[in-house]
């Protein structure tokens, strides 16, 4: 055998440079192994016709159909002024519908000879509309002759695989390329341990690859899919299990609260009782903190489920045990907000070393990039001496100058905004690795949590604290029914007259710099010929128009930090009626008196983002109202998304909807190009059982053999999965 293993052979040696160039550029496939793992999207059955009735617009499709008729027309045009222009129109049918194919000019000769009525063929092209009828212009096609030997051999068996294809490389050309490399499948190293494979009745990998590409029966396809899903789930879970194992080997200082310490004093003063969920999650966290290896826990809870309270009690437990706790927030607005709410909740327990401070009080300091030099010096000194038990801040906490006396716990708020470097830099500030608690208000379905945050144990808060009010949500179709928008502004006025406050959220800021960035238009923008609504314009329009006389202010990310904080303070104090803002208010802003939110151009936001934003209202005893304003037409996908958000307050349900509308690859944070995800067969939502079982098996195997010395094929598969990009992705958690 050659020194290069068969599956690592570059495609250009096997298929020739021209085809290999297209597979690399358009499908991201470089080796024989890559091509073998490019699985069919679906299968056509000979004799069973595709549904032409269901063709999607503007997509590259492959259909199997029969020619109903073919007509050659001549016409005059600027290129062929004497009536010499030629157009071939072929109508094909599959029983469910008809579709027109058109060929022009010199391109008519071959199809005119070959596409005779009654001929069956596979056609591939991009669906477009001409004269209100669907058509394929100049489609590529492959005749399905029962007798021609090559075709019969190429499409052996009754099932024709249809591959994810591109305009440059049709499905059957990919099929022919696979025919060439399929013999190499016999040499595929099997990553699944034999005992696991046999115990679960899974076919060996070479057999699965043959059956997925050349199935003879539907049972072949099912067997192959079941096996290939296991590979993907298992290799990924082994990678995560090894991370968990490595983390568990690190030493950490156990932190147990004192029975008469600051946590007990804090609990005694709470004016309300914790929810059952808060108590249960706190117990899980305290059990982790008491061990001698670092806690790695993800705390997910709906907006307003009381995560901050749980995190604060964990921080106080660590302070009790003589350590310090740091809370990292993604923005200055949020860091200041957390600092304010933590000091308010703690009262004199946050006044360590000050006159009037309680006897076991500690200091709670804020550290952000925009602080003045003197305040910053003070904060740094308090951290280095251990005077401050709790510090709340932004990325500024990670800088080299920041020294802790004894860092015992790191709480990261809104994990998806923090990269690995930041998490690790903060960890490096402890004498031993500190315990880690990651919080997110973006609900994540269980399987996605197991896949994406697989190196963290998960706790879920799913009850809302007593006294929280329900939020009513409605879609406001501004283009179809302008009077609905007028009524929305009336509702804002009514709430303000009752003494409440309102948010108006826009996708864009609207200053010059912002406008320059907005020149890159998305397809939706092109369709609408207008950029998304902006904070500055909207604030001016409503202050002059429907909300004249109310106190309207703006808040956005490019304001000076002091100005932002001043606006937030005025809004929190009730001195502003309507706050017009970008998504800077998405996370953690807490003003219980705000009862109504109007989201302009709501279709420009993602499902989970809308859910996050909506959670800013209804935080007090008065009911909340969220109005989703959109100009998108009733039937559009964007409107359906908004209807879904309006119909449920269950964040986990919405995160499922969000996930079903995006491809799995996006969830696993692969390259932006989106052509390849490491998950080709596994569907994170549908294959919950496979993922859960794979996690158990992976944990067991890694515990017995952390370096996988007895499983070289699994190691190889792991190295392939964890190329640099995936390694970074897993690191980011």
XYZ file of C-alpha atoms in Angstrom:
733
model
C 0.000 0.000 0.000
C 1.090 3.566 -0.688
C 2.596 5.507 2.217
C -0.484 7.795 2.216
C -3.492 5.995 3.783
C -6.208 5.488 1.145
C -8.664 7.897 2.787
C -6.072 10.696 3.033
C -5.310 10.522 -0.710
C -5.877 13.992 -2.275
C -8.853 14.013 -4.678
C -6.785 15.611 -7.445
C -4.802 12.383 -7.764
C -7.963 10.302 -7.999
C -10.480 12.469 -9.892
C -8.180 14.730 -11.881
C -7.296 18.364 -11.145
C -10.361 20.033 -12.742
C -13.006 18.080 -10.783
C -10.898 18.190 -7.602
C -10.682 21.993 -7.859
C -14.490 22.273 -7.993
C -15.038 19.834 -5.102
C -12.520 21.763 -2.978
C -13.796 25.264 -3.796
C -17.531 24.618 -3.791
C -18.011 21.713 -1.390
C -14.930 21.955 0.834
C -13.917 18.358 0.017
C -10.186 17.706 -0.362
C -9.479 14.025 0.282
C -10.999 10.650 -0.547
C -12.207 10.477 3.078
C -13.931 13.875 2.762
C -15.799 12.692 -0.319
C -16.851 9.416 1.322
C -18.368 11.470 4.153
C -20.339 13.678 1.721
C -23.617 11.815 2.216
C -26.695 11.830 -0.034
C -29.375 14.291 1.054
C -32.137 11.934 -0.100
C -32.780 9.117 -2.574
C -34.930 8.863 -5.697
C -36.600 5.587 -6.461
C -36.649 4.451 -10.061
C -40.210 4.689 -11.229
C -41.284 6.800 -8.277
C -41.571 10.393 -9.466
C -40.407 13.488 -7.569
C -42.925 16.143 -6.709
C -42.504 18.952 -9.168
C -45.380 20.571 -7.282
C -43.077 21.287 -4.299
C -40.120 22.948 -6.030
C -38.519 25.751 -3.987
C -37.735 29.051 -5.721
C -34.127 30.081 -6.354
C -32.719 26.771 -5.154
C -30.519 24.345 -6.979
C -32.661 21.216 -7.412
C -32.364 17.740 -8.863
C -35.540 16.113 -10.208
C -36.312 12.832 -11.912
C -39.068 13.212 -14.520
C -40.330 12.250 -17.927
C -40.389 14.432 -21.069
C -44.002 15.242 -22.021
C -43.212 17.334 -25.102
C -40.412 19.312 -26.744
C -40.750 22.241 -29.165
C -38.128 24.205 -31.071
C -38.948 27.881 -31.754
C -37.079 30.396 -33.885
C -37.121 34.106 -33.093
C -35.427 37.367 -34.002
C -33.188 39.107 -31.463
C -30.342 41.625 -31.412
C -27.894 38.723 -31.637
C -29.846 36.900 -34.340
C -31.667 39.662 -36.252
C -32.818 37.495 -39.193
C -35.018 35.238 -37.117
C -32.169 32.770 -36.617
C -32.445 32.746 -32.792
C -33.429 29.304 -31.494
C -35.175 28.326 -28.282
C -35.998 24.769 -27.221
C -38.873 24.434 -24.736
C -39.222 21.041 -23.076
C -42.076 20.228 -20.704
C -41.393 17.519 -18.123
C -43.842 15.883 -15.734
C -43.756 13.621 -12.736
C -47.469 13.147 -12.124
C -47.629 15.852 -9.428
C -46.891 18.822 -11.659
C -45.239 20.072 -14.810
C -42.072 22.089 -15.283
C -40.689 23.867 -18.304
C -37.032 23.587 -19.357
C -35.545 26.104 -21.785
C -32.372 25.905 -23.871
C -31.091 28.710 -26.144
C -28.762 29.198 -29.095
C -26.131 26.557 -29.813
C -27.147 24.828 -26.571
C -30.334 23.437 -28.191
C -28.732 20.819 -30.482
C -27.913 18.043 -27.998
C -31.134 18.231 -25.916
C -33.208 18.515 -29.115
C -31.822 15.142 -30.215
C -31.950 13.491 -26.775
C -34.980 14.826 -24.896
C -37.707 13.138 -26.911
C -41.234 12.647 -25.460
C -41.279 9.632 -23.131
C -37.571 9.927 -22.203
C -36.817 9.728 -18.453
C -33.893 11.691 -17.054
C -32.468 13.441 -14.040
C -32.424 17.230 -14.411
C -30.499 19.721 -12.264
C -30.684 23.489 -12.290
C -31.884 26.579 -10.460
C -35.636 27.113 -10.276
C -36.739 30.493 -11.625
C -40.031 32.055 -12.751
C -40.776 33.222 -16.299
C -44.246 34.403 -17.366
C -45.559 33.274 -13.972
C -44.442 29.702 -14.602
C -41.627 27.801 -12.944
C -38.765 26.901 -15.228
C -35.188 25.581 -15.320
C -32.986 27.427 -17.807
C -30.215 25.319 -19.384
C -30.438 22.518 -16.811
C -27.780 19.832 -16.756
C -29.319 16.400 -17.300
C -28.478 12.708 -17.286
C -30.634 10.266 -19.260
C -31.873 7.224 -17.377
C -31.753 4.522 -20.031
C -32.500 1.051 -18.796
C -30.140 -0.498 -21.336
C -27.032 1.692 -21.519
C -24.497 -0.236 -19.529
C -22.644 2.681 -17.998
C -25.833 4.252 -16.612
C -27.047 0.965 -15.203
C -23.694 0.400 -13.558
C -23.469 3.953 -12.239
C -26.947 3.882 -10.800
C -26.794 0.235 -9.732
C -29.691 -0.726 -7.478
C -33.115 0.820 -7.404
C -32.246 3.864 -5.271
C -30.577 6.905 -6.825
C -28.636 9.008 -4.286
C -29.236 12.768 -4.592
C -26.246 14.668 -3.161
C -25.986 18.213 -1.809
C -24.742 19.798 -5.051
C -23.801 23.152 -6.535
C -24.327 24.755 -9.916
C -20.754 23.785 -10.798
C -21.103 20.132 -9.814
C -24.396 18.301 -10.288
C -25.538 15.490 -8.045
C -24.847 12.702 -10.550
C -21.314 13.954 -11.197
C -20.714 13.675 -7.448
C -22.242 10.194 -7.711
C -19.760 9.253 -10.459
C -16.846 10.628 -8.419
C -18.007 8.497 -5.485
C -18.172 5.431 -7.711
C -14.436 5.981 -8.286
C -13.455 6.280 -4.616
C -15.940 3.833 -3.064
C -13.512 0.851 -3.061
C -11.338 2.838 -0.589
C -14.195 2.661 1.968
C -12.949 -0.859 2.813
C -9.888 0.743 4.409
C -11.805 3.167 6.654
C -10.549 2.806 10.244
C -13.490 2.220 12.572
C -13.546 4.722 15.477
C -16.185 2.840 17.508
C -14.802 0.289 19.984
C -15.880 -3.177 18.875
C -17.729 -3.966 22.114
C -19.794 -0.789 21.786
C -20.555 -1.429 18.116
C -21.629 -5.014 18.664
C -23.514 -4.196 21.858
C -25.650 -1.696 19.950
C -25.992 -3.782 16.810
C -24.296 -1.206 14.559
C -22.759 -2.196 11.202
C -18.966 -1.701 10.685
C -17.924 1.645 9.169
C -16.830 0.340 5.705
C -20.222 -1.368 5.336
C -22.068 1.802 6.462
C -20.210 3.897 3.840
C -21.054 1.419 1.060
C -24.705 1.283 2.103
C -25.159 5.056 2.387
C -23.804 5.649 -1.137
C -25.055 2.506 -2.900
C -28.103 1.207 -1.031
C -30.092 -1.675 -2.500
C -32.991 -1.320 -0.081
C -34.398 1.273 2.309
C -33.206 -0.932 5.182
C -29.613 -0.391 3.934
C -30.088 3.382 4.253
C -31.512 3.084 7.783
C -28.638 0.829 8.931
C -26.037 3.168 7.460
C -27.625 6.310 8.946
C -27.938 4.775 12.402
C -24.242 3.872 12.321
C -22.981 7.211 10.925
C -25.032 9.216 13.442
C -23.371 7.265 16.228
C -19.933 8.084 14.847
C -20.624 11.813 14.861
C -22.255 11.888 18.279
C -19.686 9.609 19.877
C -16.490 11.245 18.568
C -17.753 14.691 19.596
C -18.795 13.437 23.044
C -15.395 11.767 23.530
C -13.741 15.136 22.821
C -15.965 16.778 25.440
C -15.552 13.916 27.933
C -11.769 14.285 27.670
C -12.091 17.993 28.447
C -14.256 17.215 31.479
C -11.770 14.550 32.577
C -8.797 16.921 32.222
C -10.650 19.646 34.147
C -11.509 17.168 36.900
C -7.785 16.383 37.359
C -7.019 20.046 38.158
C -6.695 20.882 41.842
C -8.981 23.468 43.445
C -9.503 24.798 46.953
C -12.784 23.477 48.421
C -14.973 26.418 49.515
C -17.604 25.720 52.183
C -19.765 28.489 53.706
C -19.539 29.059 57.498
C -22.742 28.431 59.472
C -22.518 31.942 60.997
C -20.955 33.717 58.009
C -22.002 36.320 55.470
C -24.203 33.873 53.482
C -26.254 32.990 56.579
C -26.593 36.695 57.441
C -27.712 37.456 53.868
C -30.275 34.620 53.830
C -31.717 35.776 57.167
C -32.533 39.181 55.702
C -34.117 38.062 52.437
C -37.572 39.654 52.269
C -38.899 36.701 50.214
C -38.411 32.950 50.074
C -36.300 31.389 47.319
C -38.161 29.325 44.715
C -37.848 25.549 44.866
C -35.675 25.757 41.707
C -33.327 28.341 43.221
C -32.860 26.172 46.328
C -32.195 23.011 44.296
C -29.675 24.698 41.962
C -27.915 26.380 44.911
C -27.461 22.961 46.536
C -25.893 21.579 43.319
C -23.506 24.555 43.235
C -22.573 24.333 46.935
C -21.846 20.592 46.514
C -19.494 21.426 43.585
C -17.771 24.230 45.523
C -17.024 21.832 48.396
C -14.929 19.477 46.209
C -11.167 19.694 45.587
C -11.428 20.010 41.790
C -12.892 23.021 39.990
C -16.636 23.325 39.448
C -17.593 23.780 35.779
C -21.310 24.464 35.744
C -23.693 26.084 33.255
C -26.685 27.783 34.878
C -29.414 28.414 32.373
C -32.646 30.071 33.292
C -35.365 32.091 31.696
C -35.039 35.849 31.741
C -36.058 36.852 35.261
C -35.867 33.391 36.839
C -33.523 34.671 39.552
C -30.097 33.549 38.259
C -28.372 36.608 39.776
C -29.652 35.659 43.236
C -28.267 32.098 42.837
C -24.912 33.466 41.604
C -24.704 35.980 44.481
C -25.301 33.242 47.099
C -22.498 31.174 45.471
C -20.171 34.214 45.633
C -21.031 34.789 49.304
C -20.299 31.116 50.083
C -16.801 31.571 48.611
C -16.252 34.813 50.573
C -17.262 32.888 53.716
C -14.531 30.367 52.939
C -11.907 33.130 52.765
C -11.831 33.433 48.952
C -12.789 36.090 46.426
C -15.406 35.934 43.665
C -15.333 37.730 40.309
C -18.346 38.296 38.078
C -17.701 39.021 34.416
C -20.338 40.886 32.391
C -20.212 41.434 28.611
C -20.907 45.211 28.667
C -20.239 48.167 30.949
C -23.975 48.914 31.215
C -24.527 45.382 32.487
C -21.533 45.412 34.857
C -22.803 48.655 36.427
C -26.316 47.244 36.630
C -25.075 44.060 38.375
C -22.941 46.116 40.760
C -25.929 48.274 41.639
C -28.311 45.351 42.187
C -25.764 43.279 44.183
C -24.922 46.167 46.548
C -28.643 46.930 46.967
C -29.448 43.270 47.746
C -26.576 43.024 50.261
C -27.162 46.352 52.017
C -24.663 46.889 54.852
C -23.141 43.430 54.157
C -21.492 45.117 51.130
C -19.879 47.818 53.284
C -16.830 45.920 54.550
C -14.314 48.194 56.259
C -16.716 51.161 56.255
C -18.554 52.923 59.044
C -21.980 51.333 59.360
C -20.870 48.080 57.693
C -22.250 44.846 59.163
C -19.875 42.743 61.281
C -19.087 40.085 58.630
C -19.430 42.457 55.683
C -17.131 42.459 52.663
C -16.405 45.039 49.986
C -18.056 44.826 46.534
C -16.019 46.697 43.917
C -16.702 47.579 40.285
C -13.921 47.465 37.691
C -14.527 48.679 34.124
C -12.333 50.093 31.375
C -13.742 53.606 31.567
C -13.219 54.202 35.307
C -11.142 57.183 36.392
C -7.515 56.504 37.419
C -8.067 57.113 41.140
C -11.161 54.886 41.417
C -9.346 52.212 39.455
C -6.289 52.338 41.744
C -8.537 51.930 44.779
C -10.360 48.959 43.242
C -7.087 47.234 42.266
C -5.697 47.717 45.777
C -8.857 46.261 47.364
C -8.527 43.191 45.129
C -4.830 42.646 45.783
C -5.186 42.922 49.584
C -8.322 40.777 49.717
C -10.299 43.668 51.214
C -12.852 43.223 48.391
C -14.513 39.816 48.494
C -16.569 40.435 45.364
C -15.576 42.224 42.157
C -17.910 42.866 39.248
C -16.514 44.013 35.936
C -16.000 43.721 32.200
C -12.972 42.480 30.239
C -11.013 44.989 32.323
C -10.822 42.245 34.995
C -8.619 40.172 32.711
C -5.824 42.711 32.217
C -2.335 41.858 33.450
C -2.366 44.548 36.142
C -5.329 42.991 37.970
C -4.076 40.835 40.888
C -6.323 38.908 43.255
C -5.526 37.968 46.836
C -7.246 34.556 46.495
C -9.624 34.110 43.564
C -11.992 31.223 44.336
C -14.942 31.602 41.940
C -15.496 33.122 38.505
C -19.092 33.815 37.419
C -19.443 34.526 33.689
C -22.707 36.189 32.633
C -23.972 35.508 29.101
C -21.299 32.981 28.161
C -21.748 33.224 24.389
C -20.139 36.655 24.452
C -16.896 35.435 25.993
C -14.112 33.623 24.202
C -11.810 31.016 25.646
C -8.811 33.316 25.977
C -10.768 35.532 28.339
C -12.089 32.633 30.389
C -8.643 31.104 30.718
C -6.920 34.420 31.445
C -9.260 34.962 34.367
C -8.770 31.376 35.568
C -5.017 31.989 35.532
C -5.416 34.683 38.195
C -6.156 32.156 40.945
C -3.380 30.452 42.950
C -5.159 27.264 41.899
C -7.810 27.102 39.167
C -10.949 28.817 40.523
C -14.435 27.292 40.356
C -16.432 28.405 37.288
C -20.141 29.219 37.009
C -21.430 30.222 33.572
C -24.872 31.834 33.313
C -27.060 32.238 30.253
C -30.608 33.486 29.776
C -30.762 32.005 26.290
C -32.580 28.731 26.882
C -30.789 25.843 25.199
C -32.495 22.528 24.425
C -30.979 19.702 26.490
C -29.231 18.022 23.553
C -27.674 21.260 22.370
C -26.428 21.891 25.903
C -24.912 18.372 25.886
C -23.295 19.054 22.525
C -22.273 22.696 22.676
C -21.635 23.102 26.404
C -20.667 19.458 26.840
C -17.687 20.262 29.071
C -19.996 21.861 31.662
C -22.513 20.269 34.018
C -25.926 21.897 33.511
C -28.421 23.347 36.002
C -31.750 24.772 34.859
C -33.968 27.358 36.584
C -37.386 27.066 35.027
C -39.689 28.678 37.608
C -40.312 32.397 37.725
C -40.094 33.990 41.192
C -43.393 34.929 42.866
C -44.713 38.357 41.914
C -43.556 38.170 38.291
C -46.250 39.078 35.771
C -47.131 37.425 32.482
C -46.161 39.219 29.250
C -48.676 39.512 26.416
C -47.029 39.600 22.963
C -48.612 40.690 19.667
C -47.378 41.116 16.091
C -48.137 44.583 14.639
C -48.278 44.348 10.804
C -47.302 47.956 10.036
C -47.521 47.672 6.228
C -50.802 45.699 5.974
C -52.569 47.545 8.823
C -51.046 50.975 9.558
C -53.796 51.719 12.128
C -52.369 48.864 14.263
C -49.107 50.827 14.573
C -51.041 53.976 15.572
C -52.801 51.872 18.241
C -49.408 50.585 19.480
C -48.253 54.144 20.206
C -51.593 54.816 21.968
C -50.921 51.784 24.213
C -47.505 53.238 25.104
C -49.207 56.527 26.071
C -51.803 54.691 28.182
C -49.079 52.831 30.113
C -47.148 56.074 30.741
C -50.365 57.753 31.964
C -50.714 54.898 34.505
C -47.253 55.841 35.787
C -45.325 53.117 33.932
C -42.447 53.307 31.413
C -41.699 51.923 27.947
C -38.843 50.669 25.770
C -38.693 51.149 21.992
C -36.020 48.926 20.399
C -34.499 49.492 16.926
C -31.944 47.391 15.004
C -29.615 50.294 14.171
C -28.144 53.406 15.807
C -28.464 55.733 12.819
C -25.395 57.945 13.037
C -23.026 58.372 10.092
C -20.570 55.622 11.032
C -23.510 53.281 11.377
C -24.811 54.304 7.961
C -21.488 53.502 6.297
C -21.616 49.998 7.719
C -25.192 49.519 6.585
C -24.230 49.732 2.902
C -23.742 45.966 2.664
C -27.323 44.967 2.051
C -28.891 41.657 2.943
C -31.354 40.116 0.456
C -34.261 41.311 2.632
C -32.924 44.869 2.525
C -32.597 44.653 -1.229
C -36.196 43.532 -1.422
C -37.422 46.347 0.770
C -35.048 49.012 -0.526
C -34.702 50.517 2.917
C -32.198 50.083 5.750
C -33.417 48.915 9.177
C -35.011 51.559 11.396
C -32.582 53.509 13.560
C -32.689 54.693 17.177
C -31.849 58.350 16.481
C -34.443 58.772 13.688
C -37.179 56.860 15.499
C -36.664 58.782 18.750
C -37.002 62.069 16.901
C -40.113 60.960 14.971
C -42.050 59.636 17.958
C -41.066 62.558 20.225
C -42.456 64.954 17.589
C -45.377 62.731 16.554
C -47.339 60.037 18.381
C -45.519 60.394 21.739
C -45.191 64.217 21.777
C -45.066 65.568 25.303
C -43.522 62.411 26.828
C -39.926 62.320 28.115
C -38.073 60.361 25.399
C -34.334 59.535 25.622
C -31.931 57.343 23.622
C -29.403 54.662 24.619
C -26.933 52.901 22.292
C -23.511 51.280 22.255
C -21.534 54.204 20.866
C -22.435 56.638 23.650
C -19.776 57.482 26.255
C -19.966 55.031 29.204
C -20.810 57.834 31.662
C -23.620 59.067 29.414
C -24.992 55.521 29.084
C -24.954 55.033 32.820
C -26.593 58.420 33.409
C -29.446 57.576 31.000
C -29.948 54.159 32.645
C -30.002 55.757 36.094
C -32.597 58.340 34.988
C -34.722 55.605 33.417
C -34.450 53.412 36.532
C -35.402 56.418 38.695
C -38.533 57.033 36.596
C -37.298 60.353 35.144
C -37.607 59.058 31.552
C -40.939 57.800 30.134
C -39.715 56.143 26.925
C -36.227 54.754 26.299
C -35.402 54.292 22.594
C -32.489 51.847 22.445
C -30.554 49.263 20.468
C -30.098 45.756 21.852
C -27.746 47.115 24.551
C -30.752 46.586 26.828
C -31.043 42.921 25.789
C -29.251 41.477 28.773
C -29.744 42.099 32.454
C -31.326 45.574 32.467
C -33.839 45.543 35.328
C -36.473 48.284 35.635
C -39.600 46.753 37.221
C -41.686 49.832 36.367
C -41.205 49.314 32.578
C -44.319 47.496 31.336
C -44.361 47.894 27.554
C -41.825 47.277 24.793
C -42.239 48.128 21.105
C -39.690 46.338 18.872
C -39.379 48.094 15.491
C -38.469 45.955 12.438
C -38.785 42.947 14.750
C -38.135 40.615 11.794
C -34.492 41.802 11.806
C -33.857 40.063 15.146
C -33.401 36.364 15.887
C -35.968 34.355 17.851
C -33.884 34.047 21.021
C -32.911 37.727 20.833
C -36.590 38.757 20.699
C -37.272 36.511 23.685
C -34.388 38.097 25.609
C -35.578 41.609 24.799
C -39.154 40.824 25.786
C -37.909 39.675 29.200
C -37.084 43.298 30.064
C -40.801 44.074 30.701
C -43.241 42.528 33.181
C -40.516 42.428 35.840
C -42.769 44.050 38.450
C -46.322 43.400 39.617
C -48.013 45.042 36.570
C -48.528 42.856 33.465
C -46.069 43.300 30.580
C -46.826 43.964 26.920
C -44.490 43.342 23.965
C -45.412 44.604 20.469
C -43.459 43.172 17.507
C -43.682 45.677 14.643
C -42.929 44.368 11.146
C -43.564 45.308 7.524
C -42.951 41.781 6.247
C -45.915 40.181 4.421
C -48.228 37.727 6.202
C -46.950 34.638 4.351
C -43.219 35.308 4.818
C -40.964 33.108 6.955
C -40.020 36.212 8.973
C -43.656 36.783 9.973
C -44.078 33.112 10.918
C -41.055 33.485 13.196
C -42.650 36.506 14.877
C -45.973 34.648 15.259
C -44.059 31.842 17.015
C -42.484 34.321 19.455
C -45.862 35.951 20.126
C -47.538 32.583 20.741
C -45.351 31.271 23.597
C -43.349 32.534 26.556
C -41.484 29.227 26.839
C -37.877 30.001 25.959
C -36.979 26.325 25.541
C -39.789 25.883 23.007
C -38.582 29.002 21.148
C -34.985 27.807 21.135
C -36.164 24.598 19.453
C -38.015 26.641 16.813
C -34.938 28.811 16.347
C -32.750 25.758 15.921
C -35.088 24.036 13.479
C -34.975 27.137 11.285
C -31.189 27.278 11.253
C -28.925 24.470 10.164
C -27.316 22.360 12.858
C -23.895 23.519 11.709
C -24.629 27.013 12.967
C -25.210 25.651 16.436
C -21.805 24.035 16.503
C -20.135 27.258 15.491
C -18.398 26.020 12.380
C -16.853 28.237 9.692
C -19.095 31.067 8.555
C -19.125 29.813 4.971
C -21.698 27.310 6.132
C -20.976 24.768 3.415
C -19.641 22.230 5.868
C -20.625 21.400 9.386
C -18.904 18.610 11.274
C -22.413 17.221 11.687
C -23.525 15.731 8.409
C -25.888 13.038 9.632
C -26.771 13.980 13.200
C -29.714 16.323 13.836
C -29.188 17.870 17.249
C -32.923 18.197 17.958
C -34.168 14.856 16.570
C -31.360 12.590 17.731
C -31.615 13.352 21.422
C -31.363 9.686 22.460
C -28.248 9.010 20.393
C -26.495 12.066 21.859
C -27.431 11.179 25.450
C -26.293 7.555 25.034
C -23.097 8.598 23.251
C -22.300 10.941 26.142
C -22.645 8.087 28.657
C -20.481 5.714 26.579
C -17.868 8.428 26.001
C -17.639 9.275 29.704
C -17.190 5.571 30.560
C -14.507 4.975 27.902
C -12.512 8.112 28.795
C -12.596 7.247 32.515
C -11.103 3.821 31.732
C -8.554 5.011 29.141
C -8.101 8.834 29.172
C -5.387 8.831 26.475
C -7.334 6.318 24.313
C -4.164 4.209 24.041
C -6.189 1.058 23.433
C -8.325 2.736 20.758
C -5.964 4.114 18.061
C -8.726 4.448 15.415
C -10.789 6.580 17.806
C -7.738 8.766 18.456
C -7.320 9.287 14.703
C -10.996 10.240 14.313
C -10.641 12.632 17.239
C -7.578 14.302 15.723
C -9.498 14.766 12.481
C -12.449 16.336 14.338
C -10.237 18.533 16.461
C -8.367 20.270 13.756
C -7.473 23.778 14.792
C -10.806 25.436 14.197
C -12.802 22.787 16.086
C -10.256 22.798 18.899
C -10.790 26.525 19.367
C -14.525 26.069 19.158
C -14.545 23.430 21.900
C -12.217 25.586 23.958
C -14.723 28.407 23.753
C -17.265 26.100 25.296
